[in-house]
Coordinates of C-alpha atoms and ligand atoms in Angstrom, one line a residue:
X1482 CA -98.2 -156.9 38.7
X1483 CA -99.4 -155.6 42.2
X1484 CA -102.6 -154.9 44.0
X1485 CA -102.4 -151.1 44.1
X1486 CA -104.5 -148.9 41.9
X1487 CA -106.1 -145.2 41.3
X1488 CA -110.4 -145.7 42.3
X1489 CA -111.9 -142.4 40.7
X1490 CA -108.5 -140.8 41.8
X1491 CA -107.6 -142.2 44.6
X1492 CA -104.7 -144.6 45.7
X1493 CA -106.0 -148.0 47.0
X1494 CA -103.9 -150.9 48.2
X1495 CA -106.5 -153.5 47.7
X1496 CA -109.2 -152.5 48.8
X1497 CA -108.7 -150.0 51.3
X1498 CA -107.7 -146.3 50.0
X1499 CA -104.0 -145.3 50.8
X1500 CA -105.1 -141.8 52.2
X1501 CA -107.2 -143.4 54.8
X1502 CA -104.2 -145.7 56.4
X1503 CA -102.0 -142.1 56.3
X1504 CA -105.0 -140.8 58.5
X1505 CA -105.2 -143.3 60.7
X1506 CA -101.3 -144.3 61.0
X1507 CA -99.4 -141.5 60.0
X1508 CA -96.4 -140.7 57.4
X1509 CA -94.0 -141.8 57.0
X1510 CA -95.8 -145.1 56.4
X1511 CA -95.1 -148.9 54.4
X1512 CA -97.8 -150.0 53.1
X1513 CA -97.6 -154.0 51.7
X1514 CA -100.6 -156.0 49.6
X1515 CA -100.4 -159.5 51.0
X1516 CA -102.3 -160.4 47.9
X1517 CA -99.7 -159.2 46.1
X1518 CA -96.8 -161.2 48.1
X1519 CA -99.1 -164.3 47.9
X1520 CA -99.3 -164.0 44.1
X1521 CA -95.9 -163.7 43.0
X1522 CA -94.8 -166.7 45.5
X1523 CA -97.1 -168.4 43.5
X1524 CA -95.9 -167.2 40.1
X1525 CA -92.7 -168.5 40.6
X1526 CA -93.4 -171.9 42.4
X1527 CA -95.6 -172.3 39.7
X1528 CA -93.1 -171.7 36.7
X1529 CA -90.8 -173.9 38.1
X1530 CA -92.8 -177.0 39.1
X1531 CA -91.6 -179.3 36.4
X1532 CA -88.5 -178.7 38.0
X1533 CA -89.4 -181.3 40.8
X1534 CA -89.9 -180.6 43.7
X1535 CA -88.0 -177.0 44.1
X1536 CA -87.5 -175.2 47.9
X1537 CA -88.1 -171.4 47.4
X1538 CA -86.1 -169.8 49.8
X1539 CA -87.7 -166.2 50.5
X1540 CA -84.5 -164.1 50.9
X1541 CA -84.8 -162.8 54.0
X1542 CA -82.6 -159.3 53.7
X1543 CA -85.8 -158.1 51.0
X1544 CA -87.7 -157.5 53.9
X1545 CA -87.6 -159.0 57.2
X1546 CA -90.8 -157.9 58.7
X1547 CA -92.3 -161.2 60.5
X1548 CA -95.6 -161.0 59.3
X1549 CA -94.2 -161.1 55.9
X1550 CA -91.7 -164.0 57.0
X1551 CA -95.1 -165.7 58.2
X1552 CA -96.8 -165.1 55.0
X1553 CA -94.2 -166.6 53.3
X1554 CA -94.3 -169.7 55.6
X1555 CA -98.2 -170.4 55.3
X1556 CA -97.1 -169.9 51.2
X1557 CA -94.5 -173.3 52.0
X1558 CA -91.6 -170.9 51.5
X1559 CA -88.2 -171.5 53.1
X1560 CA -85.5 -168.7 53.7
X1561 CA -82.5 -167.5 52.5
X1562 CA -80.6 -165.9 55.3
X1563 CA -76.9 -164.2 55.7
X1564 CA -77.0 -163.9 59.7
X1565 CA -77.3 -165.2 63.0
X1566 CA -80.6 -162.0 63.2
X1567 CA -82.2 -163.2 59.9
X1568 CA -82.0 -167.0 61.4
X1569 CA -83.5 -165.8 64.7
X1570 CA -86.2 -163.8 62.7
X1571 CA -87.6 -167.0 60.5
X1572 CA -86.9 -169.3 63.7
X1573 CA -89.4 -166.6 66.4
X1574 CA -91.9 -167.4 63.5
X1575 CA -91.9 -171.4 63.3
X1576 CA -89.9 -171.4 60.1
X1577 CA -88.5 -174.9 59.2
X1578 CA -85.0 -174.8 59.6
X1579 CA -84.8 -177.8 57.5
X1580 CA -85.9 -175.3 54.6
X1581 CA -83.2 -172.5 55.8
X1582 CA -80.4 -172.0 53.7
X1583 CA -77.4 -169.7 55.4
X1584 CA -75.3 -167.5 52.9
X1585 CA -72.9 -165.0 53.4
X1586 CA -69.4 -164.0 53.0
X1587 CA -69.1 -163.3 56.7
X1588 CA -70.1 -166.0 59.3
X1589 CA -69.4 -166.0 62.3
X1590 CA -68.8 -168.7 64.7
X1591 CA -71.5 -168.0 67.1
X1592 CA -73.7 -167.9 63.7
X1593 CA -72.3 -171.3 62.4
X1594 CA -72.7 -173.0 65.8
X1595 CA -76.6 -171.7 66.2
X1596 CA -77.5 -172.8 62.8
X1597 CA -75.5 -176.3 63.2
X1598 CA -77.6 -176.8 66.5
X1599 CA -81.0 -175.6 64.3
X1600 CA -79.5 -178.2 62.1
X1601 CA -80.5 -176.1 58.7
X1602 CA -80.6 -177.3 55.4
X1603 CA -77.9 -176.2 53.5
X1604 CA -74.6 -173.6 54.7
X1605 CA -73.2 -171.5 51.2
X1606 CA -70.1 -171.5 51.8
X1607 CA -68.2 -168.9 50.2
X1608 CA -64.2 -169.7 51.2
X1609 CA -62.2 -172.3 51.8
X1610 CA -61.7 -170.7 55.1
X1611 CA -65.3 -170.6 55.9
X1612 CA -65.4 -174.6 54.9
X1613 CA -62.4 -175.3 57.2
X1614 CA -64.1 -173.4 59.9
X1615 CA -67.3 -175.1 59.8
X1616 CA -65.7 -178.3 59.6
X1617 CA -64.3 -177.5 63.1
X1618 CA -66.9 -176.3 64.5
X1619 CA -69.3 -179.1 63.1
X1620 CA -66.5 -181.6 64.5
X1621 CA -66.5 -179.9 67.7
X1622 CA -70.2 -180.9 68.1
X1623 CA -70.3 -184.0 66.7
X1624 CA -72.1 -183.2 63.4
X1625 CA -72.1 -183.1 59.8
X1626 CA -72.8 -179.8 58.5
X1627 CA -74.5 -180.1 54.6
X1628 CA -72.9 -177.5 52.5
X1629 CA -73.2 -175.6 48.9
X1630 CA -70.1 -174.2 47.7
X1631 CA -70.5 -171.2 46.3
X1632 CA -69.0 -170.5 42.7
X1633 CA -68.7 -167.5 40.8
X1634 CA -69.1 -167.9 37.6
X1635 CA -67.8 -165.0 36.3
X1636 CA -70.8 -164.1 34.2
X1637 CA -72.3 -159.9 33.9
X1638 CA -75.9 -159.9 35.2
X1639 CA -76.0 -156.4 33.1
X1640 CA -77.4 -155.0 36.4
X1641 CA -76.5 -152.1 38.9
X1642 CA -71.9 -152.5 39.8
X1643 CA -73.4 -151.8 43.4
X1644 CA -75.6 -155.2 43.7
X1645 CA -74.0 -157.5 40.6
X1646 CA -72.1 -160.1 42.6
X1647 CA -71.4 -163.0 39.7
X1648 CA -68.4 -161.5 38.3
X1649 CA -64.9 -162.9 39.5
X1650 CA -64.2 -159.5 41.0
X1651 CA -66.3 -159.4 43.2
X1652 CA -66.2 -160.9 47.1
X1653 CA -68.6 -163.9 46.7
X1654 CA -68.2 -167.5 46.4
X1655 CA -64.6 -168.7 44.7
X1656 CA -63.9 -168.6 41.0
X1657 CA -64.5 -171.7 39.3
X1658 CA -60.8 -172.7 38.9
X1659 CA -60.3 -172.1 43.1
X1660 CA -63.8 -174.5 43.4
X1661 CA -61.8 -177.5 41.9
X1662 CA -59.6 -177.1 44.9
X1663 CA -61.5 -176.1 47.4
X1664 CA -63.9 -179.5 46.6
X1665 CA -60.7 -181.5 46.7
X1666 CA -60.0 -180.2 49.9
X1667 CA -63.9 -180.6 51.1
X1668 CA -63.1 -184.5 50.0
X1669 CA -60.7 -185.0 52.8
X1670 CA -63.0 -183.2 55.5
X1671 CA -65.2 -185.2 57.8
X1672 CA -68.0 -182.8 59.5
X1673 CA -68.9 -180.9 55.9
X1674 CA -70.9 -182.9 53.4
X1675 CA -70.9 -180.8 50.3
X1676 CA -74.2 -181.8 48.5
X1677 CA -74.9 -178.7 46.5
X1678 CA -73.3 -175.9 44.2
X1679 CA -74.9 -172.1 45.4
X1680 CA -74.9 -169.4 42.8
X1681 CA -76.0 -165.8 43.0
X1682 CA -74.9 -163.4 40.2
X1683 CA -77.0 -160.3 41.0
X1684 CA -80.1 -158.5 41.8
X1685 CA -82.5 -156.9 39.3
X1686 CA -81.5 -158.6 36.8
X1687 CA -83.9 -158.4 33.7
X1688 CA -82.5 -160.4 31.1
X1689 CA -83.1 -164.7 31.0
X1690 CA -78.9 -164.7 29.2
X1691 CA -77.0 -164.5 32.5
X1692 CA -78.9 -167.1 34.1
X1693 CA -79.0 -169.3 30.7
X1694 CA -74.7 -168.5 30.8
X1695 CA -74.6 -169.5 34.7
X1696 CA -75.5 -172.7 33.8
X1697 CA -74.2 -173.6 31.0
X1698 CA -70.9 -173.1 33.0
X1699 CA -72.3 -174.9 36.2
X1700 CA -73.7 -178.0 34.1
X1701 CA -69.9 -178.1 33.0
X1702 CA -68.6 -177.9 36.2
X1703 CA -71.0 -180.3 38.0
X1704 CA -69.9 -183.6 36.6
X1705 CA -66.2 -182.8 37.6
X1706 CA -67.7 -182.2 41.2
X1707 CA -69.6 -185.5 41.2
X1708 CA -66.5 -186.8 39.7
X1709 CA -64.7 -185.9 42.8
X1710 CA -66.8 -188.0 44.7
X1711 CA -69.1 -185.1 46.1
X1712 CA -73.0 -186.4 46.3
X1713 CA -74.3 -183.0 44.8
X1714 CA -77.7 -183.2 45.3
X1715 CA -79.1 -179.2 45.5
X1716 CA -78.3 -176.4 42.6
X1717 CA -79.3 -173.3 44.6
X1718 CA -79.9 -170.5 41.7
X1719 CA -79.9 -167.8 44.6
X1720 CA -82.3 -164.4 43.2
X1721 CA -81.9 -161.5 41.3
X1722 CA -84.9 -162.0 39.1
X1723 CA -85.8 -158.5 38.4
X1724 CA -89.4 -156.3 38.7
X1725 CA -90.9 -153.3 37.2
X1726 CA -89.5 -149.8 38.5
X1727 CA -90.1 -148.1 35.5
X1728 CA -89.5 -149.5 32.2
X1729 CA -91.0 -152.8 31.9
X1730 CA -88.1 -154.5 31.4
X1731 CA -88.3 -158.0 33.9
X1732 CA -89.0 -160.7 32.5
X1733 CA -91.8 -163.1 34.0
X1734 CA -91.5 -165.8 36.2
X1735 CA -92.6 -168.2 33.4
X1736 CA -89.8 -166.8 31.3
X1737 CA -87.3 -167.4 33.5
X1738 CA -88.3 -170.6 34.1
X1739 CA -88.5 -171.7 30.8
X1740 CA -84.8 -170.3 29.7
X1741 CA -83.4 -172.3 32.6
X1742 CA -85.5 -175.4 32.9
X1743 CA -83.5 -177.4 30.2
X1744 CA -80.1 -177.0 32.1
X1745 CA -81.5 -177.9 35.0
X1746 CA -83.5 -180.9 34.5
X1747 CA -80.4 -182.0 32.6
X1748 CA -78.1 -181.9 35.7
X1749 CA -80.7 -184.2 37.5
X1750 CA -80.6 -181.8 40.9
X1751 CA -83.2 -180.2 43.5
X1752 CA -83.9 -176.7 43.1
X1753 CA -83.3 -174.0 45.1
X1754 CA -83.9 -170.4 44.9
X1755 CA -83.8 -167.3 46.9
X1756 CA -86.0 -164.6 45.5
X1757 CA -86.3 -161.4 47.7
X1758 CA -87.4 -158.5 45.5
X1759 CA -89.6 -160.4 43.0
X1760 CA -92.1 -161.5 46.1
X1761 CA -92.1 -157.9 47.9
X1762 CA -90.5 -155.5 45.9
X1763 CA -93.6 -154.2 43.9
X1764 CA -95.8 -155.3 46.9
X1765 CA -95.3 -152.4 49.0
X1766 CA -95.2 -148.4 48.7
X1767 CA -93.4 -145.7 50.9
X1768 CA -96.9 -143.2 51.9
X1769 CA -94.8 -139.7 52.2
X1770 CA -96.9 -136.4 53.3
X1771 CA -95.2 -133.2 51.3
X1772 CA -93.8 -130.8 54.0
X1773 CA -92.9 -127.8 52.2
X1774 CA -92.9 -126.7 48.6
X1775 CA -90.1 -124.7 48.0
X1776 CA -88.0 -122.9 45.4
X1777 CA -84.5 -122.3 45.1
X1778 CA -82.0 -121.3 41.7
X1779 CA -84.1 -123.0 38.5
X1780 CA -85.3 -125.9 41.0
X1781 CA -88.5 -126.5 42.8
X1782 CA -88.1 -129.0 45.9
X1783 CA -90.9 -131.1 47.0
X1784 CA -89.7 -131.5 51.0
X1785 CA -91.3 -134.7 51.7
X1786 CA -91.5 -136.3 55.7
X1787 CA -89.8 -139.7 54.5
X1788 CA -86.1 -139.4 53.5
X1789 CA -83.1 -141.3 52.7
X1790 CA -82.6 -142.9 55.8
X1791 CA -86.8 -144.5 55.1
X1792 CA -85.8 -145.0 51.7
X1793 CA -81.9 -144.8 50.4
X1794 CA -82.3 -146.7 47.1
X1795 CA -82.4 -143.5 45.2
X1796 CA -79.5 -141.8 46.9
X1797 CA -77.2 -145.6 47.3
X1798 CA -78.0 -146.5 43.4
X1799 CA -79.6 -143.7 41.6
X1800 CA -82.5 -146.1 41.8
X1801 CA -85.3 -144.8 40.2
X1802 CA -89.3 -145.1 42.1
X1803 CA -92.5 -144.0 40.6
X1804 CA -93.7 -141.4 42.5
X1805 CA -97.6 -140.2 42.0
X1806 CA -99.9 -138.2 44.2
X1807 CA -102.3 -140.6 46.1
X1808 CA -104.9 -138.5 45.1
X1809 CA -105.3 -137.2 42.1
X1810 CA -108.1 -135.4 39.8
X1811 CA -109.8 -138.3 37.7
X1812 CA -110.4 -135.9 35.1
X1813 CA -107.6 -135.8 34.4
X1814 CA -107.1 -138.9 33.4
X1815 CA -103.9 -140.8 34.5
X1816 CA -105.9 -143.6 36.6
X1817 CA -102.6 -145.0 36.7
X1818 CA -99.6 -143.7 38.8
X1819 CA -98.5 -142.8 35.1
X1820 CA -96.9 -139.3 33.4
X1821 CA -97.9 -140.6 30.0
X1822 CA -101.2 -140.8 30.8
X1823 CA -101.8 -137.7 32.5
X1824 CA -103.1 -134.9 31.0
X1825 CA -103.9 -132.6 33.6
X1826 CA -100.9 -130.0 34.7
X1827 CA -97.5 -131.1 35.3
X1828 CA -94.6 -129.5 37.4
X1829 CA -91.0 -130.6 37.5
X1830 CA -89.9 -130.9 40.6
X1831 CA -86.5 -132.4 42.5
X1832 CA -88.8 -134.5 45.5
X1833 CA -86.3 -134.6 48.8
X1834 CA -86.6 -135.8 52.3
X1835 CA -85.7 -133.7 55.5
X1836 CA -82.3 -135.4 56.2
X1837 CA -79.4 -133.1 55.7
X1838 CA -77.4 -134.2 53.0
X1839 CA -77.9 -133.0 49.3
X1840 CA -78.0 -137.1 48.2
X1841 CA -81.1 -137.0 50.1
X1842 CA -83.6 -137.9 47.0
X1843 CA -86.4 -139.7 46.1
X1844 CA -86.0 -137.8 42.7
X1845 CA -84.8 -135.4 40.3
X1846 CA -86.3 -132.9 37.9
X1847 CA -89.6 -135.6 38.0
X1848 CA -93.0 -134.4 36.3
X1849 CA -95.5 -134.2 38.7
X1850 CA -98.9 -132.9 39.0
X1851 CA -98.5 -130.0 41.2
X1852 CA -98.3 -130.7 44.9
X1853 CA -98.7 -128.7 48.0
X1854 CA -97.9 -128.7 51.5
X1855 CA -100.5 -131.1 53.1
X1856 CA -100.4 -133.6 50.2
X1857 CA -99.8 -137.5 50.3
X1858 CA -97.2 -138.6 47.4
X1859 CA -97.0 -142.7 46.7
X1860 CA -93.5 -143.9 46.0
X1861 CA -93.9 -147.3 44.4
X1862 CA -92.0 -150.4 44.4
X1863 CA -90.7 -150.4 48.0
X1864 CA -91.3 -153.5 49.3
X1865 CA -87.5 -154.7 49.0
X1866 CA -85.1 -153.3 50.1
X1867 CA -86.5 -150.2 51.5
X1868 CA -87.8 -150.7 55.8
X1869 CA -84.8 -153.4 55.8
X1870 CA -82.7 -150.4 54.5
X1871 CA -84.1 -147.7 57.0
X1872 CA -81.6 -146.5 59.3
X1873 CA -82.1 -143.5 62.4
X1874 CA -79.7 -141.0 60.5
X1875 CA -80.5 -137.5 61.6
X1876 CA -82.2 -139.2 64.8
X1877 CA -85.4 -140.0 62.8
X1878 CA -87.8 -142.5 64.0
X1879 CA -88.1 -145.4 61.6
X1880 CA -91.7 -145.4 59.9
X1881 CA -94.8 -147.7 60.7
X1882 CA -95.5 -150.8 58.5
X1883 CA -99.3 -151.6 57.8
X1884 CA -100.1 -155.2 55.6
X1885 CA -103.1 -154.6 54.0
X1886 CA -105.2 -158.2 52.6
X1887 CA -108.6 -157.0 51.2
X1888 CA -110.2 -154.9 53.3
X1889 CA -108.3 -155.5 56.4
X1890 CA -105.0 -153.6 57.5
X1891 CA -103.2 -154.2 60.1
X1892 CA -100.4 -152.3 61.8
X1893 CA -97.2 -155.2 61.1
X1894 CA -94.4 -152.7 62.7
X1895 CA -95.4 -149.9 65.3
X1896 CA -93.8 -146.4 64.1
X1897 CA -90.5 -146.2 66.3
X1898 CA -90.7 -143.8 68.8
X1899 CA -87.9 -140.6 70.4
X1900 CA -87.4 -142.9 73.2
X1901 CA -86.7 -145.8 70.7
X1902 CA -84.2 -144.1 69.9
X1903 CA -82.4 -143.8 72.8
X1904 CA -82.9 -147.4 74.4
X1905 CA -79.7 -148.9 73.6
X1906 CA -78.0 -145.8 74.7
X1907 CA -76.0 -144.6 78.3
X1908 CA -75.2 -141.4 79.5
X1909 CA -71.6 -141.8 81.3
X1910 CA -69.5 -139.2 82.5
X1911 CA -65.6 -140.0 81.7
X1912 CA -62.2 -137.8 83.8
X1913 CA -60.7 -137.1 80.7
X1914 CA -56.9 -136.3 81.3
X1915 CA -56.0 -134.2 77.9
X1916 CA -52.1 -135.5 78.1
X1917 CA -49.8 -134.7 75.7
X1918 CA -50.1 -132.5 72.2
X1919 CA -51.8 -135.7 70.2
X1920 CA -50.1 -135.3 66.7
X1921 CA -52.0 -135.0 63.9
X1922 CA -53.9 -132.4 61.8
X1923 CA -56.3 -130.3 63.9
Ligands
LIG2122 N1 -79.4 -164.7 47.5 C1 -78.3 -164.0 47.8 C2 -77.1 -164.8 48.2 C3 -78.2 -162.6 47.8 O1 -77.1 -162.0 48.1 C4 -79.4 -161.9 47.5 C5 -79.4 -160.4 47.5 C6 -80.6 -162.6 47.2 C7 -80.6 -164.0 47.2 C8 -81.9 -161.9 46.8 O2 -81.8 -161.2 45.7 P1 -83.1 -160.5 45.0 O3 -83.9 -161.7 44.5 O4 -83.8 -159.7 46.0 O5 -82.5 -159.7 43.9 N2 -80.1 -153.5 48.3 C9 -80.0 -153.7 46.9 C10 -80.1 -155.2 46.6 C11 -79.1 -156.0 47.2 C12 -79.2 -157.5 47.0 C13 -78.3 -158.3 47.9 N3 -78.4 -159.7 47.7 C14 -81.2 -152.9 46.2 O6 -81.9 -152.2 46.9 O7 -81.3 -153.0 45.0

């Protein structure tokens, strides 16, 4: 479900037309529905209400943007962050660190330290080494840090190898054999307090089973953790709930809910969860103006302005985003960004950004109504994972973000400019002695 529809042809985002925000701000350009945000925050806090009282952390790494982050806040939302940059972000916008939860395979001490002295909620802790370390730090300042171990619980979330993370192969959180000793170890520690069990099996996950199998194996696993003497308070589900790229596969928030809700009102716990993509991902679109139309062998290329490094889901995952002219001909029908439904001319076309790699795709051999140079193409579901993705490759300026609530818009990230690019950057001159032959091909 999202706020963006075809008015007698033509893209809107609310209620302001698409084509008019590329005019006024340019392409590339984000464009996010807070309408859209605000209603699938309340989706989910409303399916799982008879949890209790559940915290729903916004995952932070979806997309950072503060005004979203801010959005979120006003919603009651706390965060889900995995570094000392996502804390700073939900901190510079009066977040509640008290409803900040820290993941991460990777803290560092610095991090650890800033978020002990923010005194958060809850750390994840995903080692034994990571438990030790807090614990020394925390000790260090006189303070009990409350922590969520982590366990894998070895279960396939039947999603992309790139973002499933529950299986025992992969680097997060310990197996659940290794949790029995790492919470006998976390019994003899004195600055961690391990009140909760974190899991997080994957990302765009569309089936209820995986979630239904994680805790069937947690609700196991809990009483020997209480058993232990560990005051487990918090069950953090982490994310991963799934949206609408193409199929309409996801499953609802109320679905969801009502697989899992047994389980966990049965392990008498408070509720945690870190969506990122179910709140943003459908929310926003990439706005691309087509460069070029060329041909070359059997292929036609749409050259687009945006490329992989605005977008790299499509080139990272094989990812697949609707993509739809934001202006088409209403007679032909197809008021929705839809091939089924339209029945005016098509053209298959490979559309492709400027950067200069051949992985540099938004998609391939995709029916299209016929585009020219000039035109504005929509690609869809970008709100996660796609600005907090963007990198400079090939030196390009990241793109401007623009929220959109009824009939406002506002500009939420200014479109980076050349000498962005070169801020961080110094021009030194070095006496380079050449030495010796270096070894070595070349
Ligand atoms: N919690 C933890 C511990 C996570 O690692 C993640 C995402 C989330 C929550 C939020 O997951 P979500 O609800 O958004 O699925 N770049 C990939 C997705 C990577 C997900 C990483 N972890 C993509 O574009 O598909």
């Amino acid at each position: 479900m999202d706020y963006f529809a075809y008015v007698r042809g033509r893209l809107h985002c609310e209620d302001v037309s698409v084509d008019a925000l590329a005019a006024e701000y340019g392409t590339p350009l984000y464009v996010y529905s807070a309408r859209t945000i605000i209603d699938h925050t309340r989706k989910l806090a409303r399916a799982f209400a008879p949890a209790g009282d559940p915290i729903l952390c916004y995952s932070v790494k979806a997309n950072s943007n503060l005004s979203i982050l801010k959005l979120m806040r006003d919603e009651g939302a706390g965060f889900d962050v995995v570094s000392g940059g996502e804390l700073h972000r939900v901190l510079s916008i009066g977040a509640d660190p008290r409803r900040v939860v820290f993941a991460g395979v990777g803290k560092t001490d610095e991090e650890l330290r800033t978020a002990l002295e923010r005194d958060i909620l809850l750390f994840n802790i995903e080692s034994e080494e990571e438990m030790e370390n807090l614990d020394r730090i925390a000790g260090g300042m006189n303070r009990v840090a409350e922590a969520a171990l982590r366990v894998n619980p070895d279960v396939d979330p039947h999603t992309h190898v790139y973002v499933a993370t529950g299986k025992k192969e992969t680097k997060f959180g310990v197996d659940l054999e290794r949790a029995r000793r790492v919470l006998a170890r976390a019994g003899r520690l004195r600055n961690v307090r391990m009140s909760g069990l974190h899991v997080h099996i994957g990302s765009q996950i569309t089936r209820v089973e995986p979630y239904v199998q994680t805790l069937q194996r947690l609700a196991r696993f809990l009483p020997e953790a209480r058993a232990m003497g560990h005051p487990i308070e918090w069950l953090d589900l982490g994310g991963g709930f799934g949206i609408w790229y193409k199929e309409k596969l996801a499953r609802s928030a109320q679905e969801i809910a009502d697989a899992v809700m047994p389980s966990i009102l049965a392990m008498k716990v408070r509720l945690l969860l870190e969506p990122g993509r179910f709140i943003v991902g459908n929310a926003g679109v990439l706005v691309t103006r087509v460069l070029y139309v060329k041909e070359s062998g059997k292929r036609r290329f749409v050259v687009c302005d945006a490329g992989m490094a605005d977008l790299i889901r499509p080139s990272l995952y094989g990812a697949y985003h609707r993509i739809w002219p934001v202006t088409t001909d209403p007679a032909h029908g197809g008021e929705a960004p839809d091939e089924e439904q339209w029945r005016g001319p098509t053209v298959i076309s490979d559309v492709v950004g400027p950067i200069c790699e051949s992985g540099d795709f938004f998609a391939k051999e995709r029916k299209l109504p016929p585009v020219r140079r000039g035109d504005l193409l929509s690609i869809f579901s970008a709100g996660a994972y796609g600005y907090a993705m963007a990198s400079n490759y090939n030196s390009h300026p990241r793109p401007a973000e623009v929220m959109v609530a009824g009939r406002q818009a506002k500009i939420v990230t200014r479109r980076e400019t050349v000498e962005d690019l070169v801020r961080l950057e110094r021009v030194e001159s070095f006496d380079v002695d050449p030495g010796a032959a270096a070894q070595g091909p070349g």
